[in-house]
Amino acid sequence: ENAKLEPGALAEYYRSQFSGLEGVTETFAVMDPAKGNELVRLERLGAEETRVAVSRASQAFKHEWNMSKVTAQARYDALLRWEKLIRDNAKDLSKLVTLENGKPIGEAAVEVAGGADSVAWFAEEARRIDGDVLQGAKRRQRVMVLKQPVGVVGAITPWNFPFSMITRKIGPALAAGCTVVVKPSEETPLSAIALTYLAHEAGFPKGSVQTVCGDAKAIGEELTSSRDVRKIGFTGSTAVGKLLMAQAANSVKRISLELGGNAPFIVFEDADLDRAAQALLGSGLRNAGQTCICADKVLVHDSVHDAFAAKLSEKMAKMRLGHGLDRETTHGPLINQRALAKVESHVKDAVEGGANLVLGGERVKPDDMDGFFYAPTLITDVKLDMSCFREENFGPVLSLYRFHTDEEALEVANDSEYGLAAYFYTSSMRRSWTVSEGLEYGMVGCNDVAVTGVTTPFGGWKQSGLGCEHSKYGIDEFLEKKAVFMTI
Ligand code: ADP
């Protein structure tokens, strides 16, 4: 075990980044959402500390991490050293993710490995930032297109993937030659601090990666208003994404947004119901339903609806809620009281509106823990206007709607302000194509729910976001193009 990755040691590291700011007296608690107890307290930083961090990031961009001095090979090497440290410390890092987020340790390990994959991918991309040579308009003119880093990046990340949301932003930023100020969620800052610490250990200059958190609003305002910050990368709710976009407009910053989703999952009458049920439970209840691509609104053809619901409830009854560090646990708690209250209100609204509660529908206390557990919940016969169906639920709740025709299924699936991920199950070749083409979503799973990976673009349509992460397109979000004209 690496003692440097214990919550207390990380708090110390976080503090040490800001020597000279001992004036900060306010603190906030990082909680274990399963037990409901405090893991550690951190200084609540605000606008002033963010300004200091941005100015250091700006200095690092001009000097130690400047593209004219740091070659692509050197960026690649540093990223691979960081990746290795992540893999070497994967056990401790996974534990940290589980402690602050609550997800089962197996899911945390997958997240950490995915984070390392991301870093490795962008290490490779660092060496593939190629320009172009174009034809000039005049006989003696030649034109080159250079790609250069945008500059200081402000990255604001959520609590549902405390680890991999950081790597998929810092990874490409550093690969491109940018420097970063990260503001993780106050619910889960420890993974971000651990990553920052390991990045420094890997040799990244201190100013090139820094973590600030505390007063989210003040930090967000500082990052979006600073003229030194050239880009905002955000993952989180649509409401905060819109706010940041509006704030960033004033200085016309580049912005990438990964926002909410309310993923439809369509089961056609010719689907393999066992595979579909297994996939739905994997996707819909992953991280207790708290991922932005979780299957959320389930559309099932009338002729297979009852059989499908029976398969789901049988499997859901066997799920085991508990502390994420307990190996028997299949599902952990929700992140906090607010999340719990939202899920409770969605379920209440559905039941009062006449939907059929098949399973769950209540708060539970496994092993007498005081955390934010909610039972895996299955609701059938939901109506289209119910909040559990229309809104992003972010809980372990599956809402089934009965449809009759393909046209209806597609219309209901697309009737949303969101457009992140969508899934469907069918054995028809024709449907596989027509439905894939018809869905207004950035990621579509046809007989598949594994729609994320480093090689493929991740990003939403409509109000689910702007830009994309990962894949060969991901690094472009951190690069500016410059046309250089030469008379020869
Ligand atoms: P959730 O409701 O799921 O926590 P949020 O969008 O509120 O999602 O959180 C995502 C990230 O945005 C977190 O790091 C959070 O602290 C941050 N955040 C929340 N409000 C603001 C704000 N006004 N300005 C900047 N960041 C914010």
Coordinates of C-alpha atoms and ligand atoms in Angstrom, one line a residue:
E1 CA 0.0 0.0 0.0
N2 CA 1.1 3.5 -0.8
A3 CA 0.7 5.7 2.3
K4 CA 0.9 8.8 0.1
L5 CA -2.5 7.8 -1.3
E6 CA -4.4 7.7 2.0
P7 CA -7.0 10.4 2.4
G8 CA -5.1 12.2 5.1
A9 CA -1.9 12.2 3.1
L10 CA -3.7 13.5 0.1
A11 CA -5.3 16.3 2.1
E12 CA -1.8 17.2 3.1
Y13 CA -0.6 17.2 -0.5
Y14 CA -3.5 19.4 -1.5
R15 CA -2.7 21.8 1.3
S16 CA 1.0 21.9 0.3
Q17 CA 0.1 23.1 -3.2
F18 CA -1.1 26.4 -1.7
S19 CA 1.6 27.4 0.8
G20 CA 1.2 31.1 1.3
L21 CA -2.5 30.9 1.5
E22 CA -2.8 29.7 5.1
G23 CA -5.5 32.3 5.5
V24 CA -8.0 29.8 4.2
T25 CA -9.8 28.6 7.4
E26 CA -13.0 27.2 6.0
T27 CA -13.1 23.5 5.3
F28 CA -15.5 21.0 3.9
A29 CA -16.0 17.3 4.5
V30 CA -15.4 14.5 2.1
M31 CA -17.8 11.7 3.0
D32 CA -18.1 7.9 2.6
P33 CA -21.6 7.8 1.0
A34 CA -22.2 4.2 2.2
K35 CA -21.5 4.8 5.9
G36 CA -22.4 8.4 5.9
N37 CA -19.2 9.3 7.8
E38 CA -16.5 11.8 7.2
L39 CA -13.3 10.6 5.4
V40 CA -11.3 13.8 5.7
R41 CA -11.7 17.6 5.6
L42 CA -10.2 19.8 2.9
E43 CA -9.7 23.6 2.7
R44 CA -12.5 25.3 0.9
L45 CA -10.7 27.2 -1.8
G46 CA -12.3 30.0 -3.8
A47 CA -11.6 32.7 -6.4
E48 CA -8.3 33.9 -4.9
E49 CA -6.7 30.4 -4.9
T50 CA -8.0 29.8 -8.4
R51 CA -6.4 33.0 -9.6
V52 CA -3.1 31.8 -8.1
A53 CA -3.5 28.4 -9.8
V54 CA -4.3 29.9 -13.1
S55 CA -1.4 32.2 -13.0
R56 CA 0.9 29.3 -12.2
A57 CA -0.6 27.3 -15.0
S58 CA 0.0 30.2 -17.3
Q59 CA 3.6 30.5 -16.3
A60 CA 4.0 26.7 -16.8
F61 CA 2.5 27.1 -20.3
K62 CA 5.0 29.8 -21.1
H63 CA 8.0 28.1 -19.6
E64 CA 8.3 24.5 -18.3
W65 CA 5.5 23.0 -20.4
N66 CA 6.0 25.2 -23.4
M67 CA 5.7 23.4 -26.7
S68 CA 8.8 25.1 -28.1
K69 CA 10.9 23.4 -25.3
V70 CA 9.0 20.2 -24.6
T71 CA 9.0 17.9 -27.6
A72 CA 6.1 15.5 -28.5
Q73 CA 8.4 12.7 -27.5
A74 CA 8.9 14.2 -24.0
R75 CA 5.1 14.7 -23.6
Y76 CA 4.6 11.1 -24.6
D77 CA 7.3 9.9 -22.2
A78 CA 5.8 11.8 -19.3
L79 CA 2.3 10.6 -20.0
L80 CA 3.6 7.0 -20.1
R81 CA 5.3 7.5 -16.8
W82 CA 2.1 8.8 -15.3
E83 CA 0.2 5.8 -16.8
K84 CA 2.7 3.4 -15.2
L85 CA 2.3 5.1 -11.8
I86 CA -1.5 4.7 -12.1
R87 CA -1.3 1.1 -13.0
D88 CA 1.3 0.4 -10.2
N89 CA -1.0 2.0 -7.7
A90 CA -4.3 0.8 -9.1
K91 CA -5.3 -1.0 -6.0
D92 CA -5.0 2.0 -3.7
L93 CA -6.6 4.3 -6.3
S94 CA -9.6 1.9 -6.7
K95 CA -10.1 1.9 -3.0
L96 CA -10.1 5.7 -3.0
V97 CA -12.7 5.8 -5.7
T98 CA -14.9 3.4 -3.8
L99 CA -14.5 5.2 -0.5
E100 CA -15.5 8.6 -1.8
N101 CA -18.0 7.5 -4.5
G102 CA -19.5 4.4 -3.1
K103 CA -19.3 2.2 -6.2
P104 CA -18.3 -1.5 -5.8
I105 CA -14.6 -2.1 -5.8
G106 CA -14.8 -4.1 -9.0
E107 CA -16.4 -1.1 -10.8
A108 CA -13.8 1.2 -9.3
A109 CA -11.0 -1.0 -10.6
V110 CA -12.5 -0.9 -14.1
E111 CA -12.7 2.9 -13.8
V112 CA -9.0 3.2 -12.8
A113 CA -7.9 0.9 -15.6
G114 CA -9.9 2.9 -18.0
G115 CA -8.3 6.1 -16.8
A116 CA -4.9 4.6 -17.4
D117 CA -6.0 3.5 -20.9
S118 CA -7.0 7.1 -21.6
V119 CA -3.6 8.4 -20.5
A120 CA -1.9 5.8 -22.7
W121 CA -4.1 6.7 -25.7
F122 CA -3.4 10.4 -25.4
A123 CA 0.4 9.7 -24.9
E124 CA 0.2 8.2 -28.4
E125 CA -1.8 11.1 -29.7
A126 CA 0.8 13.5 -28.5
R127 CA 3.1 12.2 -31.2
R128 CA 0.4 12.4 -33.9
I129 CA -0.3 16.1 -33.8
D130 CA 0.4 16.7 -37.4
G131 CA 0.0 19.9 -39.5
D132 CA -0.6 20.3 -43.2
V133 CA 0.9 21.9 -46.2
L134 CA -1.7 23.6 -48.5
Q135 CA -1.7 25.3 -51.8
G136 CA -1.4 29.1 -51.8
A137 CA -3.6 31.4 -53.8
K138 CA -0.5 33.0 -55.5
R139 CA 2.2 31.4 -57.5
R140 CA 4.9 32.1 -55.0
Q141 CA 2.9 31.5 -52.0
R142 CA 2.9 28.4 -49.8
V143 CA 0.7 27.8 -46.8
M144 CA 1.2 25.6 -43.7
V145 CA -1.3 24.7 -41.0
L146 CA 0.2 24.4 -37.6
K147 CA -1.6 22.9 -34.6
Q148 CA -0.8 24.5 -31.3
P149 CA -2.1 24.0 -27.8
V150 CA -5.0 26.3 -26.8
G151 CA -3.3 27.3 -23.6
V152 CA -4.5 27.0 -20.0
V153 CA -7.5 24.7 -19.6
G154 CA -10.0 24.8 -16.8
A155 CA -11.4 21.3 -16.2
I156 CA -14.6 20.9 -14.1
T157 CA -15.6 17.3 -13.4
P158 CA -18.3 15.4 -11.6
W159 CA -18.4 12.8 -8.8
N160 CA -19.8 9.8 -10.7
F161 CA -16.4 8.9 -12.3
P162 CA -14.1 10.7 -9.9
F163 CA -11.0 9.2 -11.6
S164 CA -11.7 8.7 -15.3
M165 CA -13.4 12.0 -15.8
I166 CA -10.1 13.6 -14.8
T167 CA -7.8 11.5 -17.0
R168 CA -10.0 12.0 -20.1
K169 CA -9.5 15.7 -19.7
I170 CA -6.0 16.1 -18.3
G171 CA -4.7 13.4 -20.6
P172 CA -5.4 15.1 -23.9
A173 CA -4.7 18.6 -22.5
L174 CA -1.2 17.6 -21.4
A175 CA -0.6 15.6 -24.6
A176 CA -1.5 18.7 -26.7
G177 CA 0.9 20.8 -24.6
C178 CA -1.8 22.7 -22.5
T179 CA -1.6 23.1 -18.8
V180 CA -4.6 22.4 -16.6
V181 CA -6.4 23.6 -13.5
V182 CA -8.8 20.9 -12.4
K183 CA -11.8 21.5 -10.2
P184 CA -13.2 18.1 -9.2
S185 CA -16.5 17.7 -7.5
E186 CA -16.4 18.5 -3.8
E187 CA -18.1 15.1 -3.3
T188 CA -15.1 13.2 -4.7
P189 CA -11.9 15.3 -4.7
L190 CA -9.5 12.7 -3.4
S191 CA -9.1 10.8 -6.7
A192 CA -8.3 14.1 -8.5
I193 CA -5.7 15.0 -5.8
A194 CA -4.2 11.5 -6.1
L195 CA -3.9 11.9 -9.9
T196 CA -2.4 15.3 -9.5
Y197 CA 0.2 14.0 -7.1
L198 CA 1.0 11.1 -9.4
A199 CA 1.3 13.4 -12.3
H200 CA 3.9 15.5 -10.4
E201 CA 5.7 12.3 -9.5
A202 CA 5.8 11.4 -13.1
G203 CA 7.6 14.6 -13.8
F204 CA 4.9 17.0 -15.0
P205 CA 5.8 20.5 -13.8
K206 CA 3.8 21.5 -10.7
G207 CA 2.1 24.3 -12.5
S208 CA 1.0 22.1 -15.4
V209 CA -1.6 20.2 -13.3
Q210 CA -3.2 21.6 -10.2
T211 CA -6.4 20.8 -8.3
V212 CA -8.6 23.4 -6.6
C213 CA -12.0 22.8 -5.0
G214 CA -14.3 24.2 -2.4
D215 CA -16.6 27.0 -3.6
A216 CA -17.7 25.6 -6.9
K217 CA -19.5 28.8 -8.0
A218 CA -16.6 31.1 -7.2
I219 CA -14.0 28.8 -8.8
G220 CA -16.2 28.4 -11.9
E221 CA -16.6 32.2 -12.2
E222 CA -12.9 32.7 -11.9
L223 CA -12.0 30.0 -14.5
T224 CA -14.6 31.2 -17.0
S225 CA -13.8 34.9 -16.6
S226 CA -10.0 34.7 -16.5
R227 CA -8.4 35.8 -19.8
D228 CA -5.6 33.4 -19.2
V229 CA -7.8 30.4 -19.3
R230 CA -8.4 29.6 -23.0
K231 CA -10.7 26.6 -22.7
I232 CA -13.2 25.0 -20.4
G233 CA -13.8 21.3 -20.3
F234 CA -16.8 20.3 -18.3
T235 CA -18.7 17.1 -17.5
G236 CA -21.7 17.5 -15.3
S237 CA -25.3 18.5 -15.3
T238 CA -26.9 20.3 -18.3
A239 CA -27.9 23.2 -16.0
V240 CA -24.3 23.9 -14.9
G241 CA -23.1 23.3 -18.4
K242 CA -25.3 26.0 -19.8
L243 CA -24.2 28.4 -17.0
L244 CA -20.6 27.8 -17.8
M245 CA -21.2 28.3 -21.5
A246 CA -22.9 31.6 -20.8
Q247 CA -20.1 32.7 -18.5
A248 CA -17.4 31.6 -21.0
A249 CA -19.1 33.5 -23.8
N250 CA -17.8 36.8 -22.5
S251 CA -14.2 35.9 -23.3
V252 CA -15.1 33.6 -26.2
K253 CA -13.4 30.6 -24.7
R254 CA -13.3 27.2 -26.3
I255 CA -15.7 24.9 -24.5
S256 CA -16.3 21.2 -24.4
L257 CA -19.4 19.9 -22.6
E258 CA -20.4 16.4 -21.6
L259 CA -23.8 16.9 -20.1
G260 CA -26.8 14.9 -19.0
G261 CA -28.5 12.0 -20.8
N262 CA -31.6 10.1 -20.4
A263 CA -30.7 7.0 -22.5
P264 CA -33.5 5.1 -24.1
F265 CA -33.3 1.3 -24.3
I266 CA -35.6 -0.2 -26.8
V267 CA -36.5 -3.9 -26.8
F268 CA -38.1 -4.9 -30.1
E269 CA -40.3 -8.0 -30.4
D270 CA -37.5 -9.9 -32.1
A271 CA -34.9 -9.2 -29.4
D272 CA -33.0 -11.9 -27.5
L273 CA -34.7 -11.1 -24.2
D274 CA -32.1 -12.7 -22.0
R275 CA -29.3 -10.8 -23.6
A276 CA -31.3 -7.6 -23.5
A277 CA -32.2 -8.0 -19.8
Q278 CA -28.6 -8.7 -18.9
A279 CA -27.4 -5.7 -20.8
L280 CA -30.1 -3.4 -19.4
L281 CA -29.2 -4.3 -15.9
G282 CA -25.5 -3.8 -16.5
S283 CA -26.0 -0.4 -18.2
G284 CA -29.0 0.9 -16.2
L285 CA -27.8 0.0 -12.7
R286 CA -24.1 0.6 -13.2
N287 CA -22.8 2.8 -10.4
A288 CA -26.3 2.5 -8.9
G289 CA -27.7 4.2 -12.0
Q290 CA -25.4 7.2 -11.7
T291 CA -23.8 7.4 -15.1
C292 CA -24.8 9.8 -17.8
I293 CA -25.1 6.9 -20.3
C294 CA -27.1 4.7 -18.0
A295 CA -30.1 3.1 -19.8
D296 CA -32.9 5.0 -18.2
K297 CA -36.1 5.0 -20.2
V298 CA -36.9 1.5 -21.3
L299 CA -39.3 1.0 -24.2
V300 CA -40.5 -2.6 -24.6
H301 CA -42.7 -4.0 -27.4
D302 CA -46.1 -4.9 -26.1
S303 CA -45.8 -8.6 -27.1
V304 CA -42.7 -9.2 -25.0
H305 CA -43.3 -6.6 -22.3
D306 CA -44.5 -8.9 -19.5
A307 CA -41.9 -11.7 -20.2
F308 CA -39.1 -9.1 -20.3
A309 CA -40.3 -7.4 -17.0
A310 CA -40.4 -10.9 -15.3
K311 CA -36.8 -11.5 -16.4
L312 CA -35.7 -8.2 -15.0
S313 CA -37.4 -8.5 -11.7
E314 CA -36.0 -12.0 -11.1
K315 CA -32.4 -10.8 -11.7
M316 CA -32.9 -7.6 -9.7
A317 CA -34.2 -9.4 -6.7
K318 CA -30.8 -11.1 -6.4
M319 CA -28.8 -7.9 -6.3
R320 CA -26.8 -7.2 -3.1
L321 CA -26.5 -3.7 -1.8
G322 CA -23.7 -2.9 0.5
H323 CA -20.4 -1.2 1.1
G324 CA -18.3 -1.0 -2.1
L325 CA -15.3 -2.5 -0.4
D326 CA -17.3 -5.6 0.5
R327 CA -16.6 -8.1 -2.3
E328 CA -20.1 -9.5 -2.1
T329 CA -21.6 -6.1 -3.0
T330 CA -23.1 -5.8 -6.4
H331 CA -24.5 -2.3 -5.9
G332 CA -23.5 0.7 -3.7
P333 CA -25.3 3.7 -2.4
L334 CA -26.2 7.0 -4.1
I335 CA -23.8 9.8 -3.7
N336 CA -25.8 12.0 -1.3
Q337 CA -29.1 13.0 0.2
R338 CA -30.0 15.2 -2.7
A339 CA -29.6 12.3 -5.1
L340 CA -31.7 10.1 -2.9
A341 CA -34.5 12.7 -2.6
K342 CA -34.6 13.1 -6.4
V343 CA -35.0 9.3 -6.9
E344 CA -37.7 9.2 -4.2
S345 CA -39.7 11.9 -5.8
H346 CA -39.5 10.3 -9.3
V347 CA -40.8 7.0 -7.9
K348 CA -43.5 8.7 -5.8
D349 CA -44.7 10.7 -8.8
A350 CA -44.9 7.5 -10.9
V351 CA -46.8 5.5 -8.3
E352 CA -49.2 8.3 -7.7
G353 CA -49.8 8.6 -11.4
G354 CA -50.8 5.0 -11.7
A355 CA -47.6 3.2 -12.8
N356 CA -47.0 -0.3 -11.5
L357 CA -44.2 -0.6 -8.9
V358 CA -42.9 -4.2 -9.4
L359 CA -39.9 -4.1 -7.1
G360 CA -38.0 -1.8 -4.8
G361 CA -39.3 1.7 -4.4
E362 CA -37.8 2.4 -1.0
R363 CA -34.7 3.5 0.9
V364 CA -32.8 0.7 2.5
K365 CA -30.1 0.3 5.1
P366 CA -27.9 -2.7 4.3
D367 CA -25.7 -3.9 7.2
D368 CA -27.2 -1.0 9.3
M369 CA -25.2 1.6 7.3
D370 CA -26.5 5.1 7.4
G371 CA -25.5 6.0 3.8
F372 CA -27.7 6.8 0.8
F373 CA -28.9 3.4 -0.3
Y374 CA -32.0 3.0 -2.5
A375 CA -33.3 -0.4 -3.5
P376 CA -33.1 -1.5 -7.2
T377 CA -36.5 -0.5 -8.5
L378 CA -38.6 -1.6 -11.4
I379 CA -41.6 0.3 -12.5
T380 CA -43.9 -0.8 -15.4
D381 CA -46.7 0.9 -17.3
V382 CA -45.2 4.3 -17.0
K383 CA -46.7 7.2 -18.9
L384 CA -44.7 9.4 -21.2
D385 CA -45.0 12.5 -19.0
M386 CA -43.8 10.9 -15.8
S387 CA -40.6 12.3 -14.4
C388 CA -39.0 8.9 -14.0
F389 CA -39.2 8.5 -17.7
R390 CA -38.8 12.0 -19.1
E391 CA -36.0 13.2 -16.8
E392 CA -32.5 11.9 -16.1
N393 CA -33.1 9.7 -13.0
F394 CA -29.5 9.0 -11.8
G395 CA -30.7 6.2 -9.5
P396 CA -31.2 2.4 -9.6
V397 CA -34.6 2.8 -11.2
L398 CA -35.8 1.2 -14.5
S399 CA -39.0 2.5 -16.0
L400 CA -40.7 0.4 -18.6
Y401 CA -43.0 1.9 -21.3
R402 CA -45.1 -0.4 -23.6
F403 CA -44.9 0.5 -27.3
H404 CA -46.7 -1.0 -30.3
T405 CA -44.9 0.1 -33.5
D406 CA -41.3 0.9 -34.6
E407 CA -42.3 4.4 -35.5
E408 CA -43.7 5.0 -32.0
A409 CA -40.6 3.6 -30.4
L410 CA -38.3 5.9 -32.4
E411 CA -40.5 8.9 -31.8
V412 CA -40.6 8.4 -28.0
A413 CA -36.9 7.7 -27.9
N414 CA -36.1 10.9 -29.7
D415 CA -38.6 13.0 -27.9
S416 CA -36.0 14.4 -25.5
E417 CA -33.8 17.4 -25.0
Y418 CA -31.0 15.0 -24.4
G419 CA -29.0 13.1 -27.0
L420 CA -26.1 11.2 -25.4
A421 CA -26.5 7.5 -25.6
A422 CA -29.3 5.1 -26.8
Y423 CA -29.5 1.4 -27.0
F424 CA -31.7 -1.1 -28.8
Y425 CA -32.1 -4.9 -29.1
T426 CA -33.3 -6.6 -32.3
S427 CA -32.4 -9.5 -34.5
S428 CA -33.4 -7.8 -37.7
M429 CA -30.7 -6.5 -40.0
R430 CA -33.0 -3.8 -41.4
R431 CA -33.9 -2.5 -38.0
S432 CA -30.3 -2.5 -36.9
W433 CA -29.6 0.1 -39.6
T434 CA -32.8 2.1 -39.7
V435 CA -33.0 2.5 -35.9
S436 CA -29.2 3.3 -35.7
E437 CA -29.7 6.0 -38.3
G438 CA -32.9 7.3 -36.8
L439 CA -31.8 7.8 -33.2
E440 CA -30.7 11.4 -32.5
Y441 CA -27.9 10.4 -30.1
G442 CA -24.1 10.6 -30.1
M443 CA -23.6 7.0 -29.1
V444 CA -25.8 4.1 -30.2
G445 CA -25.6 0.6 -29.0
C446 CA -27.3 -2.0 -31.3
N447 CA -27.4 -5.2 -29.3
D448 CA -24.7 -3.6 -27.3
V449 CA -24.3 -1.4 -24.2
A450 CA -20.5 -1.0 -24.1
V451 CA -20.4 2.3 -26.0
T452 CA -17.3 3.8 -24.4
G453 CA -13.6 3.2 -25.1
V454 CA -10.5 5.2 -25.9
T455 CA -10.7 4.5 -29.6
T456 CA -14.2 5.8 -30.1
P457 CA -15.7 9.3 -29.8
F458 CA -17.8 10.1 -26.7
G459 CA -20.1 13.1 -26.9
G460 CA -23.7 14.1 -27.0
W461 CA -26.1 15.7 -29.4
K462 CA -28.7 18.3 -28.5
Q463 CA -28.5 19.5 -24.9
S464 CA -26.2 16.6 -24.0
G465 CA -23.1 18.4 -25.0
L466 CA -20.6 19.9 -27.3
G467 CA -17.4 18.3 -28.7
C468 CA -16.2 14.9 -28.0
E469 CA -13.7 13.0 -25.8
H470 CA -11.3 10.2 -26.7
S471 CA -10.8 8.7 -30.2
K472 CA -8.7 10.3 -33.0
Y473 CA -11.0 13.4 -32.7
G474 CA -10.5 14.0 -29.0
I475 CA -7.2 15.9 -29.0
D476 CA -8.5 18.5 -31.5
E477 CA -10.5 20.0 -28.7
F478 CA -7.2 21.1 -27.1
L479 CA -5.5 22.4 -30.3
E480 CA -5.8 25.6 -32.3
K481 CA -5.1 25.7 -36.0
K482 CA -2.8 28.4 -37.4
A483 CA -2.4 29.1 -41.1
V484 CA 1.1 30.3 -41.9
F485 CA 1.5 32.0 -45.3
M486 CA 4.9 32.2 -47.0
T487 CA 6.0 34.1 -50.0
I488 CA 8.9 32.2 -51.5
Ligands
ADP1 P1 -24.4 17.1 -10.1 O1 -25.7 17.8 -9.8 O2 -24.6 15.8 -10.6 O3 -23.5 17.2 -8.9 P2 -23.1 19.3 -11.3 O4 -23.3 19.8 -12.7 O5 -23.7 20.2 -10.2 O6 -23.7 17.9 -11.3 O7 -21.6 19.1 -10.9 C1 -20.6 18.9 -11.8 C2 -19.4 19.7 -11.5 O8 -19.8 21.1 -11.6 C3 -18.9 19.6 -10.0 O9 -17.5 19.7 -10.0 C4 -19.6 20.8 -9.4 O10 -18.9 21.2 -8.2 C5 -19.5 21.8 -10.5 N1 -20.4 23.0 -10.3 C6 -21.6 23.0 -9.8 N2 -22.1 24.3 -9.8 C7 -21.1 25.1 -10.4 C8 -21.0 26.4 -10.8 N3 -22.0 27.3 -10.6 N4 -19.9 26.8 -11.4 C9 -18.9 26.0 -11.7 N5 -18.9 24.7 -11.4 C10 -20.0 24.2 -10.8

